[in-house]
Short mmCIF file of C-alpha atoms in Angstrom, two decimals:
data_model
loop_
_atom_site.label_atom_id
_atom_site.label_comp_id
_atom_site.label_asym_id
_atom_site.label_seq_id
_atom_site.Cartn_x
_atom_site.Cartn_y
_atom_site.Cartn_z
CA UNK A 1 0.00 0.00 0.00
CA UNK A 2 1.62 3.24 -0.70
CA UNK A 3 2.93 5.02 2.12
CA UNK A 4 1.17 8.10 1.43
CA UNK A 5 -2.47 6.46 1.69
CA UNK A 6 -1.18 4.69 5.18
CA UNK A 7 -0.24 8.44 7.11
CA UNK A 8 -3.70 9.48 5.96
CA UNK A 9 -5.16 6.66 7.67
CA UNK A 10 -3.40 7.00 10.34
CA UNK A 11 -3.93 10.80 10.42
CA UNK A 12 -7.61 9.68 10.30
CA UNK A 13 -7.31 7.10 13.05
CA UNK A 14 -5.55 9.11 15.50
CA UNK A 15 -7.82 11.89 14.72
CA UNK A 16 -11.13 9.53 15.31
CA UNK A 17 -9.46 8.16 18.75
CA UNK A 18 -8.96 11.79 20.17
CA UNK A 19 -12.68 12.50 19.01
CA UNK A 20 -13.69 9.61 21.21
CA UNK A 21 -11.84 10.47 24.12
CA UNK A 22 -13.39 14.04 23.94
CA UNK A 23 -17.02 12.31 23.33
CA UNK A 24 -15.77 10.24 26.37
CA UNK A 25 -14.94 12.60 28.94
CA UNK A 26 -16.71 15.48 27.99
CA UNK A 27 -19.88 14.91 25.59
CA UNK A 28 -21.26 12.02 26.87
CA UNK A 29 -21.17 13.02 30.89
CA UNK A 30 -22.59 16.66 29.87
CA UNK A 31 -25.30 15.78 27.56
CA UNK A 32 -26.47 12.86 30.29
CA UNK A 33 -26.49 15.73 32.79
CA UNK A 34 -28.68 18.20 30.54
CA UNK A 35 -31.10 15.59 29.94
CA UNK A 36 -31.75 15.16 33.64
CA UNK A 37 -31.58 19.03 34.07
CA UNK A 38 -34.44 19.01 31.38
CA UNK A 39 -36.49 16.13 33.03
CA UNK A 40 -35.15 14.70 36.45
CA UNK A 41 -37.25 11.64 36.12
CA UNK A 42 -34.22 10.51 33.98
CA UNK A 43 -31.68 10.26 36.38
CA UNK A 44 -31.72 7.08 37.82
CA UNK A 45 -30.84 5.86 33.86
CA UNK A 46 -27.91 8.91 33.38
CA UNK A 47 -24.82 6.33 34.97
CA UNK A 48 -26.44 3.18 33.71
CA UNK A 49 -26.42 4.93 30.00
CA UNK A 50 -23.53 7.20 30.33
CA UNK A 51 -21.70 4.16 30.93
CA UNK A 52 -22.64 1.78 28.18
CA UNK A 53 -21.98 4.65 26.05
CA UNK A 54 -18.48 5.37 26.76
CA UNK A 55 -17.59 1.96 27.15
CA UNK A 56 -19.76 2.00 22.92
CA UNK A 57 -16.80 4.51 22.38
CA UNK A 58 -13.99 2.40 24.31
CA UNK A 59 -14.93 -0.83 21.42
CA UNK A 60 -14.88 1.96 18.55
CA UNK A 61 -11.44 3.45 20.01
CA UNK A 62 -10.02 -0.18 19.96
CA UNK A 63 -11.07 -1.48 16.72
CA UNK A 64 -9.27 1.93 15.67
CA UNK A 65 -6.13 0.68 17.65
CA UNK A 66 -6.09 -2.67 16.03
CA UNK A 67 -6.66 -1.34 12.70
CA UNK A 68 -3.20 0.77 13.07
CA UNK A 69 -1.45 -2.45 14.54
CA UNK A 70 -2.67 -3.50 10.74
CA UNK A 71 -1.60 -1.03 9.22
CA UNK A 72 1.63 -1.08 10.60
CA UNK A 73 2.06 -4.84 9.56
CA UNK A 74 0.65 -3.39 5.97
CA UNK A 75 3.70 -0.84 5.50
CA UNK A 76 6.49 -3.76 6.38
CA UNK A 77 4.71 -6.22 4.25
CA UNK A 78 3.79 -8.88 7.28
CA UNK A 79 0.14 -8.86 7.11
CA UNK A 80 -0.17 -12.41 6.14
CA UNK A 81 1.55 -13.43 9.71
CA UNK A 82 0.35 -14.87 12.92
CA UNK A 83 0.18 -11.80 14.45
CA UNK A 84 -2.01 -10.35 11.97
CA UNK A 85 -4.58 -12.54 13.26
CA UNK A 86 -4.30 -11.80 16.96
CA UNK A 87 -5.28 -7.79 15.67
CA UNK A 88 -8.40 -9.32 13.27
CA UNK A 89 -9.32 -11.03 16.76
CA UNK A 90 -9.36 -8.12 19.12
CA UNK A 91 -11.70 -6.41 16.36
CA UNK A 92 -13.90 -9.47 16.31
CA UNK A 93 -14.48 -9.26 19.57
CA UNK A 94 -14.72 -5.55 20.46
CA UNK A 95 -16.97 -5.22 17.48
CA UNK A 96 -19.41 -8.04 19.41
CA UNK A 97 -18.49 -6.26 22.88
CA UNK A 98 -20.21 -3.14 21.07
CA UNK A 99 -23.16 -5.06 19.55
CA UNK A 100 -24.03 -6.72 22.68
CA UNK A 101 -23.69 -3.24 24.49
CA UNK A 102 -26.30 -2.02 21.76
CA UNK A 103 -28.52 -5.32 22.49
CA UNK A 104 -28.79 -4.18 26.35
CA UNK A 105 -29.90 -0.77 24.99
CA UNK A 106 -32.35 -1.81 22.79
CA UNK A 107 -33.83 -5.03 25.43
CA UNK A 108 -34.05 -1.80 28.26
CA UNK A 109 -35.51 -0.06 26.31
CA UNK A 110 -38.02 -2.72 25.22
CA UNK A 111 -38.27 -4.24 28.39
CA UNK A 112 -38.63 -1.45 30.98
CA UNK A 113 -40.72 1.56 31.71
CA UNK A 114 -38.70 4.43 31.26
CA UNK A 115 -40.60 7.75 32.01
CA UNK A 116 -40.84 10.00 28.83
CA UNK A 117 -41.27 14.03 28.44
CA UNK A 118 -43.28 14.21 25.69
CA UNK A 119 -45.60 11.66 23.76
CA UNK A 120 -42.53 8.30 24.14
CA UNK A 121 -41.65 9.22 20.74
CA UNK A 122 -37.76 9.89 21.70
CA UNK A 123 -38.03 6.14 23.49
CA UNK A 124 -39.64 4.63 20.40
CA UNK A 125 -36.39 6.56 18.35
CA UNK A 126 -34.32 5.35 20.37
CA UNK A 127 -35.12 1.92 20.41
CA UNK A 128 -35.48 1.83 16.73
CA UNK A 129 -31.48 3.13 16.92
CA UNK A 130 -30.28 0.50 18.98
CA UNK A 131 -32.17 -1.88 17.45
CA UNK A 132 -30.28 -0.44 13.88
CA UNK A 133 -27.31 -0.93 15.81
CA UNK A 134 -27.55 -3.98 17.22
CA UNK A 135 -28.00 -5.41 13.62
CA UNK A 136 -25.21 -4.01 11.97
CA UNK A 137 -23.19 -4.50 14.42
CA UNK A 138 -24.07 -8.29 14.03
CA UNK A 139 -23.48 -7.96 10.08
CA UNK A 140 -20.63 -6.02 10.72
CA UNK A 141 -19.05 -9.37 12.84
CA UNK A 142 -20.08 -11.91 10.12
CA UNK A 143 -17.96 -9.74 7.25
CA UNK A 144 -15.29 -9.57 9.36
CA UNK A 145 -15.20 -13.03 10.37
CA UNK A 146 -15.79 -13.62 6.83
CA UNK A 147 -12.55 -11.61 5.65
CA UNK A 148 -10.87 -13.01 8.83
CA UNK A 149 -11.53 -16.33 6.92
CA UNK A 150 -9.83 -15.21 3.68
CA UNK A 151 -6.93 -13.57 5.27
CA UNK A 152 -6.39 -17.43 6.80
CA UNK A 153 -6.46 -18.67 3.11
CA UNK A 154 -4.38 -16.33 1.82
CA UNK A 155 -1.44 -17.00 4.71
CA UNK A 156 -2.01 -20.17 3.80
CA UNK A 157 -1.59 -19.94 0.31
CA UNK A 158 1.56 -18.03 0.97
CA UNK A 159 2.89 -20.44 3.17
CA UNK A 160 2.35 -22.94 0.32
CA UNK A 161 3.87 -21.17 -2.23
CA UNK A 162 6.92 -20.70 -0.10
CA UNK A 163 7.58 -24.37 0.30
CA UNK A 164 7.77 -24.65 -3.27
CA UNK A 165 9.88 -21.99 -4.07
#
């Protein structure tokens, strides 16, 4: 991959990691806190929530780590390795860490009687969000497994191709 294409990424992945960490300390605490300025009954959800969704950004922020571990393997040419697959792993599983996070959401949400300000139509939204989530998150697992799958055959294949050279 040319080297210019891999500093963007990274550029892009560092920049998307320090995004997080702002949603994470400051975005996420301070919007929790405004809702339950605008309608106390919300409060005894603001840590449950506040947590699954900075622990939503923690999975994003390491998928984002492992994808520069890949990249790095990328530039030196050793991304049909071992180690490659330990880094297609740990975004298999933070990717389902996420999605089950978004399946908690979404069974709350179906599940319990959480008090609403106006006519339950911003429960109802979202629901239907982490609902969304939940299933691509789920697709998103299956291609990855999926291109976990080829990377095998390809290593493989290399392998292979060494002997006989």
């Amino acid at each position: 991959m040319h080297r210019f294409f891999i500093t963007v990424l990274r550029a892009g992945i560092a920049a998307a990691i320090l995004f997080g960490l702002f949603g994470q300390l400051v975005v996420i605490p301070t919007t929790a806190a405004d809702e339950v300025d605008r309608f106390p009954p919300y409060a005894p959800y603001a840590l449950p929530y506040t947590v699954v969704a900075i622990a939503g950004v923690a999975c994003v922020q390491v998928v984002l780590a492992a994808a520069w571990r890949l990249l790095s393997m990328v530039e030196r040419d050793a991304i049909f390795s071992s180690a490659a697959f330990r880094w297609v792993d740990t975004v298999i599983g933070s990717t389902i860490a996420a999605t089950l996070l978004a399946l908690a959401v979404a069974c709350h949400l179906m599940l319990a009687t959480v008090p609403s300000p106006d006519d339950g139509m911003e429960l109802i939204s979202a629901l239907a969000a982490a609902t969304a989530t939940t299933g691509l998150g789920a697709c998103l697992v299956m291609v990855i497994v999926i291109m976990r799958g080829l990377l095998r055959k390809a290593n493989d294949m290399k392998s292979e191709l060494a002997e006989v050279v």
